[in-house]
Structures are given as structure tokens and as C-alpha cells.
PDB file of C-alpha atoms and ligand atoms in Angstrom:
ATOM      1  CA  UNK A  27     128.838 127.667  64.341  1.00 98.00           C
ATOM      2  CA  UNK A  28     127.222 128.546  67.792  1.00 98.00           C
ATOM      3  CA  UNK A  29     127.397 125.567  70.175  1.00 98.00           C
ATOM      4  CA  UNK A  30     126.650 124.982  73.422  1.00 99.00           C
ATOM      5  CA  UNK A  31     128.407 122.611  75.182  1.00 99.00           C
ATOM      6  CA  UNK A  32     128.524 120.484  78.678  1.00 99.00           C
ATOM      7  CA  UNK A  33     129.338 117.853  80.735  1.00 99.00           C
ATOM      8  CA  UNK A  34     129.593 115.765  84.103  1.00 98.00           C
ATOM      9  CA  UNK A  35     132.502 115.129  86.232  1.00 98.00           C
ATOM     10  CA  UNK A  36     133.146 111.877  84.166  1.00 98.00           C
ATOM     11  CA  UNK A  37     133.738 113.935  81.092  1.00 98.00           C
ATOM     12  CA  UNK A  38     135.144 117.196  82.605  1.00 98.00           C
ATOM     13  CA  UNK A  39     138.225 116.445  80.801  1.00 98.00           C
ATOM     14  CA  UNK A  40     137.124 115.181  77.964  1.00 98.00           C
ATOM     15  CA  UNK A  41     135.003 118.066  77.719  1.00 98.00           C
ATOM     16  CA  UNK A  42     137.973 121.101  78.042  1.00 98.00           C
ATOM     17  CA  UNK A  43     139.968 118.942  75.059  1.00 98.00           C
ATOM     18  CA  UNK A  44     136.365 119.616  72.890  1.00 98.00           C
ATOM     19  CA  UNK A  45     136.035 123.166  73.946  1.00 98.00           C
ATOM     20  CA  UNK A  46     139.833 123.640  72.745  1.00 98.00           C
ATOM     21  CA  UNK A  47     139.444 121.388  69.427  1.00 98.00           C
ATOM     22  CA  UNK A  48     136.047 123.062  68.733  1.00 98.00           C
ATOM     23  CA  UNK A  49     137.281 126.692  69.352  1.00 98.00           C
ATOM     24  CA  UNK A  50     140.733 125.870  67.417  1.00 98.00           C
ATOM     25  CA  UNK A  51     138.512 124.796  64.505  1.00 98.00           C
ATOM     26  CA  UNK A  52     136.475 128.300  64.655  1.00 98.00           C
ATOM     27  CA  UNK A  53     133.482 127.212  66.076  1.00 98.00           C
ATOM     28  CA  UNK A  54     131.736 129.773  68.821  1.00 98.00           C
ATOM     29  CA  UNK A  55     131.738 127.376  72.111  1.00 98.00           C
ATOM     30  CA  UNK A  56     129.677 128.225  74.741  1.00 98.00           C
ATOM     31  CA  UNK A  57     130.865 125.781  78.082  1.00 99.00           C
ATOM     32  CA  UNK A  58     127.936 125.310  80.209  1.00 99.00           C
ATOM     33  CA  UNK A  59     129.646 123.321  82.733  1.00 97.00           C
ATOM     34  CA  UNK A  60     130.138 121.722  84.667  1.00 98.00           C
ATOM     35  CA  UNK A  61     133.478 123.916  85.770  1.00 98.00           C
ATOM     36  CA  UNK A  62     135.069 121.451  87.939  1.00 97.00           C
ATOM     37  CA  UNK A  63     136.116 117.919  88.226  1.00 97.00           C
ATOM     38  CA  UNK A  64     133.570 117.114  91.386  1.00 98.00           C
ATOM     39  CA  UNK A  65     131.229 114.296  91.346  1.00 98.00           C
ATOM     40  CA  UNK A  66     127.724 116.483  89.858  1.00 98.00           C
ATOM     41  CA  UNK A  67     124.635 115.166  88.393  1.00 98.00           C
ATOM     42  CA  UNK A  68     124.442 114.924  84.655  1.00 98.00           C
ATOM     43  CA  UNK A  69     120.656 116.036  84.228  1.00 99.00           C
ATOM     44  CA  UNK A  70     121.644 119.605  85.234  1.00 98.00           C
ATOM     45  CA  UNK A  71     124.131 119.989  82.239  1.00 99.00           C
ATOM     46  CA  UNK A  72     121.799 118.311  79.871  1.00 99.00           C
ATOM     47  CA  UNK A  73     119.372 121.079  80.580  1.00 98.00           C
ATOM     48  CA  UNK A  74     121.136 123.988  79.910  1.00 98.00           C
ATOM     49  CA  UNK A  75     122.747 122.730  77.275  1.00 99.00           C
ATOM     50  CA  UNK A  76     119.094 121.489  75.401  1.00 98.00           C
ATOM     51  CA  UNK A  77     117.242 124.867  76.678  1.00 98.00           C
ATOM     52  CA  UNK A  78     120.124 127.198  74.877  1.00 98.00           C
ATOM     53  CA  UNK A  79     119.782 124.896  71.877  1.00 98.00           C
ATOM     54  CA  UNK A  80     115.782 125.343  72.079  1.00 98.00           C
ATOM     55  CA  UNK A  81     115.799 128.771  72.652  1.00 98.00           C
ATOM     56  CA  UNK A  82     118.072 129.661  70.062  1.00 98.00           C
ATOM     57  CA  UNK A  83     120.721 130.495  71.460  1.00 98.00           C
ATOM     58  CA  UNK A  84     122.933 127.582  70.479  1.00 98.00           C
ATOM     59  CA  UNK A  85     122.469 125.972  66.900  1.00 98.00           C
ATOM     60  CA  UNK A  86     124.344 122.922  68.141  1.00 98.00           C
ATOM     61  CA  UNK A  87     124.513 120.826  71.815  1.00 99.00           C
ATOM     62  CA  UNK A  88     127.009 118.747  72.309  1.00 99.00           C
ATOM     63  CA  UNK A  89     126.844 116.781  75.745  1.00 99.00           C
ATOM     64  CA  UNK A  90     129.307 114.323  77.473  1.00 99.00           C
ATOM     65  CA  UNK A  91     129.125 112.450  80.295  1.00 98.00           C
ATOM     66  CA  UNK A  92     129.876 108.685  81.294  1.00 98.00           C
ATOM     67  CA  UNK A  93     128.157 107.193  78.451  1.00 98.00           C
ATOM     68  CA  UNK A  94     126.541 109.899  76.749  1.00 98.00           C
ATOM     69  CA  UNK A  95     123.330 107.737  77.729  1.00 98.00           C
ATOM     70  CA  UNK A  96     121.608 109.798  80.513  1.00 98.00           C
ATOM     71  CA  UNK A  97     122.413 113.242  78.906  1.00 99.00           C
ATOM     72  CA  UNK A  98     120.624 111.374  75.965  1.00 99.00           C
ATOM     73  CA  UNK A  99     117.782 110.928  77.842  1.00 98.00           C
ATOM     74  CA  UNK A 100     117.327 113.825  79.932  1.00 98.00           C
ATOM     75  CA  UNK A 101     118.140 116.644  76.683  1.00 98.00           C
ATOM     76  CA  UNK A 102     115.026 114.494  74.944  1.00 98.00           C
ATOM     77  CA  UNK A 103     112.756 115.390  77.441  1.00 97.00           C
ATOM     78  CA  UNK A 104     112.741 119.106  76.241  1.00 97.00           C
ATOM     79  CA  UNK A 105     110.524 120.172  73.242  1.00 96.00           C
ATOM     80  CA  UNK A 106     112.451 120.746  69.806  1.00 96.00           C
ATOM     81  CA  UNK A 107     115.721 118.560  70.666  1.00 98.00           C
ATOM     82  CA  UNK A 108     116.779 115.326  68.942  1.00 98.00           C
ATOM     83  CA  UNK A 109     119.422 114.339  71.073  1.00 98.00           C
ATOM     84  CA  UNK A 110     121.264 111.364  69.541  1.00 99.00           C
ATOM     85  CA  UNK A 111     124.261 109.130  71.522  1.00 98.00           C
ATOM     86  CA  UNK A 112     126.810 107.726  69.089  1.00 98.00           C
ATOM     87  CA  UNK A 113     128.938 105.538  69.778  1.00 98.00           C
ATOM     88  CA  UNK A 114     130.209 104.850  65.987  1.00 98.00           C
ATOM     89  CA  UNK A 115     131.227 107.574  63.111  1.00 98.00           C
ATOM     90  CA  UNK A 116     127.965 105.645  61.148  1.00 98.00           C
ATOM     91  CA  UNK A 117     125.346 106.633  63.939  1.00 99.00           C
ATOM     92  CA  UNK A 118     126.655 110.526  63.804  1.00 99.00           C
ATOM     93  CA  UNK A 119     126.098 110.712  59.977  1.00 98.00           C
ATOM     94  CA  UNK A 120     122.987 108.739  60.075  1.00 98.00           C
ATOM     95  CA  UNK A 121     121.470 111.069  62.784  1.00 98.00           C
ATOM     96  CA  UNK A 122     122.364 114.081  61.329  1.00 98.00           C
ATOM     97  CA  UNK A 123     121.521 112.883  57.470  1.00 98.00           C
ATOM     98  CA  UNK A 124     118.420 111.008  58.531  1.00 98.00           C
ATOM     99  CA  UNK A 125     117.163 112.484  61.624  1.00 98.00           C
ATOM    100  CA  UNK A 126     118.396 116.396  61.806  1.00 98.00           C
ATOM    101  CA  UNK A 127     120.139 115.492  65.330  1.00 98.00           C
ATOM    102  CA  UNK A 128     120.225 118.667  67.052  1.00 98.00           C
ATOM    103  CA  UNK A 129     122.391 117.660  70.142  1.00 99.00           C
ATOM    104  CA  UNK A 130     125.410 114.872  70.101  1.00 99.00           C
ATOM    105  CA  UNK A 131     125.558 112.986  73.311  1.00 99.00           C
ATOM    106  CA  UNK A 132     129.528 111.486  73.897  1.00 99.00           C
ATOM    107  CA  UNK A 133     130.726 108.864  76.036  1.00 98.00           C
ATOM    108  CA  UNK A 134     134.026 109.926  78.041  1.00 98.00           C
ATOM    109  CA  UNK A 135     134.344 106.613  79.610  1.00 98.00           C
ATOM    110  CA  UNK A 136     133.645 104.707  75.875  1.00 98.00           C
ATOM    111  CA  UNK A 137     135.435 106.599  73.365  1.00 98.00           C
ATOM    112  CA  UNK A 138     138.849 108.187  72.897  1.00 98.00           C
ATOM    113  CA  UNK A 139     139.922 111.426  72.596  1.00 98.00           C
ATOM    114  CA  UNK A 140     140.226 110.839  68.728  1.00 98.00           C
ATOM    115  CA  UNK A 141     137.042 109.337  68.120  1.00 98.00           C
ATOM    116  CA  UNK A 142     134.984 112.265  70.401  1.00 99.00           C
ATOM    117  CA  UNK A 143     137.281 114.987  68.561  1.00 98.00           C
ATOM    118  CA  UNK A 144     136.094 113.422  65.122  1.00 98.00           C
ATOM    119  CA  UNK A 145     132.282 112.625  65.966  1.00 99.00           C
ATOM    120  CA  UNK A 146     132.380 115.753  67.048  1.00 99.00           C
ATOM    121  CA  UNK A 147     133.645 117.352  63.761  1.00 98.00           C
ATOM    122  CA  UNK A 148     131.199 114.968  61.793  1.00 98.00           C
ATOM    123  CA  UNK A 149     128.096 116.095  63.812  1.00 99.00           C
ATOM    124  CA  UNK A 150     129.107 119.718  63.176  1.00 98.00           C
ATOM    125  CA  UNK A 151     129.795 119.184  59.364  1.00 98.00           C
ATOM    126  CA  UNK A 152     127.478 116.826  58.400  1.00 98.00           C
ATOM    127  CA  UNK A 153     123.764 118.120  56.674  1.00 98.00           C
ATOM    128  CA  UNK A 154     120.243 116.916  56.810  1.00 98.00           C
ATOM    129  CA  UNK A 155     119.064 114.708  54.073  1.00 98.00           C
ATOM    130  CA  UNK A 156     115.637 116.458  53.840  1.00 97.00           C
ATOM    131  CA  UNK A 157     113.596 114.554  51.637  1.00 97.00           C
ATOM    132  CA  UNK A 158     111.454 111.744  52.690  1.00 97.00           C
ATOM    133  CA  UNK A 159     113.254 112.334  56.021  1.00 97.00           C
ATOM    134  CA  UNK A 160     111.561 115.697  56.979  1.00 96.00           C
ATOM    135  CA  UNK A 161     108.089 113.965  57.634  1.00 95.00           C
ATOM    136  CA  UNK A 162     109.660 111.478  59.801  1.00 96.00           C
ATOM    137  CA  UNK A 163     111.325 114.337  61.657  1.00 97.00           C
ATOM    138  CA  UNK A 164     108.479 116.357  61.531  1.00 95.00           C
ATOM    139  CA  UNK A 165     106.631 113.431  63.804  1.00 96.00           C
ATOM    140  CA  UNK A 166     109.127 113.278  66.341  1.00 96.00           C
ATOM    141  CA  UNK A 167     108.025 116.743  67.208  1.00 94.00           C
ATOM    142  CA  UNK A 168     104.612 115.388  67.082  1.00 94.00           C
ATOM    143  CA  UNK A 169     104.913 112.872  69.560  1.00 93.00           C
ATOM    144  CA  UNK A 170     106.989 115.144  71.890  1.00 91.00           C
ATOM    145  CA  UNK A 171     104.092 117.096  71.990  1.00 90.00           C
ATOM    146  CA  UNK A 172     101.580 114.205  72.998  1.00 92.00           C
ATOM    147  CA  UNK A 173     100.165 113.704  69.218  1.00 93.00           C
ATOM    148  CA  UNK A 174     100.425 110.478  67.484  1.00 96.00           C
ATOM    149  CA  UNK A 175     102.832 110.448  64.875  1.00 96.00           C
ATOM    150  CA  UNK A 176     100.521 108.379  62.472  1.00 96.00           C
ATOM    151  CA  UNK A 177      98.048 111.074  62.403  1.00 94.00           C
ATOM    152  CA  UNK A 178     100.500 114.096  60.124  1.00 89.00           C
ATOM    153  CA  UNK A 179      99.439 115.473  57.545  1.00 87.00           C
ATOM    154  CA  UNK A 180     100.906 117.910  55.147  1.00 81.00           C
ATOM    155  CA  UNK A 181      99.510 120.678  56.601  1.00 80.00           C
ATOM    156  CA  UNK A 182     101.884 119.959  59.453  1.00 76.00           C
ATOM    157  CA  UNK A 183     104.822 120.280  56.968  1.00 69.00           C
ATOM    158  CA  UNK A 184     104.017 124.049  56.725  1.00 60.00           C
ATOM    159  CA  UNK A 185     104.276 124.598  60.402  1.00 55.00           C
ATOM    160  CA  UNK A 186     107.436 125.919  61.972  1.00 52.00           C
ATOM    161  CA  UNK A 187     109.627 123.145  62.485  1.00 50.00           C
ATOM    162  CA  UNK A 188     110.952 122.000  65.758  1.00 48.00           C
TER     163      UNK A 188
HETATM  164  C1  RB5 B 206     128.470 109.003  86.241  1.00 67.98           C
HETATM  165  O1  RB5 B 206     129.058 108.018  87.042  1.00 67.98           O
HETATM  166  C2  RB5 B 206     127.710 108.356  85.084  1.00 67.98           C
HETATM  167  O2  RB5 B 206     126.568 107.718  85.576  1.00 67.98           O
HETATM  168  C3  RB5 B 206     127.331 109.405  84.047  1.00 67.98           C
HETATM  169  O3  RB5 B 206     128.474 110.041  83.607  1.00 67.98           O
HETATM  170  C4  RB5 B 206     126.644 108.905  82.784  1.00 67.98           C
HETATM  171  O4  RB5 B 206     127.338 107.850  82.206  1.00 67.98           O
HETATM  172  C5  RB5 B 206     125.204 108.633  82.902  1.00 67.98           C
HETATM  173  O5  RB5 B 206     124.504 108.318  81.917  1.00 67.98           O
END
């Protein structure tokens, strides 16, 4: 798979152990940054990570930083990504299964090296449910674009999805 990858200074280490597990595993990594271990502001990373995935050219973000939290938050603000940060094996399947996570958001300072390398693996392998779930997806696209969720309707089931 095609994934785009990046972190902070808190997770630059964390992050070259995921490019090497991720590329081991046959996955096509694309390391946005950041390149060295200086102190660098998260946001940047988040973006170009979330614009390749919205633009195609990822299929896949992961993002690590600290907490995972302000990558979170920051990759959300772009149109098309569900950025999810899991701190448990449970959240990664439930995001991907329930909620078609597009981006995983990692905590360097909060996990181990195991548990990232895993959630990692799980976010990468794990499907969306579809089903009564694609509505519910369907409006989180909705309200990224100003709408009110309770106002979908079929029709915007047909349109392309985000
Ligand atoms: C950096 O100290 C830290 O704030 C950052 O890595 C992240 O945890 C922010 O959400």
C-alpha cells in the first residue's frame, strides 16, 4: 500500500523504526519528515502528510508525534481526512471498521515500539465495515464541509465519497 508518513522531533525515532517495519513488510512509504531530530512544529508534518492522503497520492497517513493528539487535530482540519489517535489495538479496529480512518495518529511518548509497530499493521490491514457505517461516514464529510449532518439524504450516498 502507498503511505505517507511523518512526524515531529518527539517521534523522529519512532518514526525511522515505522518507515523500516512498514517498508520490510512491503508497503510503499513515503517519509514526509521531519528529517532530523530538532525541536519542529507538528502542524507542518500533519499537513503534508493529510494533503498527499487527500490528493491521492497516499492511500494511507500515518502521523506521530508526542501524543498523536495535535497531528490529530491539525490532519482533521483538511477536507476528506478522518484522522483517528489510538491509543489501544480496540480504537484502531474500531476506526477503521466503523469509521473508514484514513490517517492513524501515534503517540511516541505513550506507546512502545511494539504497540506503534502493531497499530500500525492493524490500521493498514484492517477493512471498513460499510454497512450502516457508510452514512455515518458519509456525514462527517458533511459537516467538514459546513452542512449539518442531520440533514443527508440518500442522494448524498451517490456522491463521490470523501
Ligand atoms: C512536542 O513537545 C509535543 O507537544 C508534540 O509532540 C505533540 O505531543 C503534540 O500534540
Amino acid at each position: 500500500m502507498k503511505i505517507a508518513i511523518g512526524s515531529d522531533h518527539a517521534a523522529f525515532d519512532a518514526k525511522a523504526d515505522l518507515v523500516s517495519h512498514l517498508r520490510g513488510a512491503g508497503h510503499e512509504v513515503s517519509d514526509l519528515g521531519t528529517m532530523t531530530a530538532e525541536r519542529c512544529d507538528y502542524p507542518d508534518f500533519a499537513w503534508k502528510v493529510a494533503r498527499a492522503v487527500a490528493d491521492g497520492a497516499a492511500e494511507r497517513g500515518i502521523l506521530v508525534c508526542g501524543t498523536g493528539l495535535g497531528m490529530a487535530m491539525t490532519a482533521n482540519k483538511l477536507e476528506g481526512i478522518r484522522a483517528a489517535p489510538c491509543e489501544s489495538a480496540e480504537a484502531v479496529e474500531m476506526t477503521r471498521g466503523h469509521n473508514d480512518a484514513n490517517v492513524l495518529c501515534l503517540g511516541a511518548r505513550l506507546l512502545t515500539t511494539e504497540q506503534l509497530r502493531s497499530f500500525a499493521d492493524l490500521f493498514l490491514t484492517t477493512p471498513f465495515d460499510g454497512g450502516r457505517h457508510a452514512p455515518r461516514v458519509a456525514k462527517i464529510g458533511l459537516a467538514g464541509e459546513g452542512r449539518d449532518p442531520a440533514t443527508w439524504t440518500p442522494e448524498d450516498a451517490t456522491a463521490p465519497a470523501r
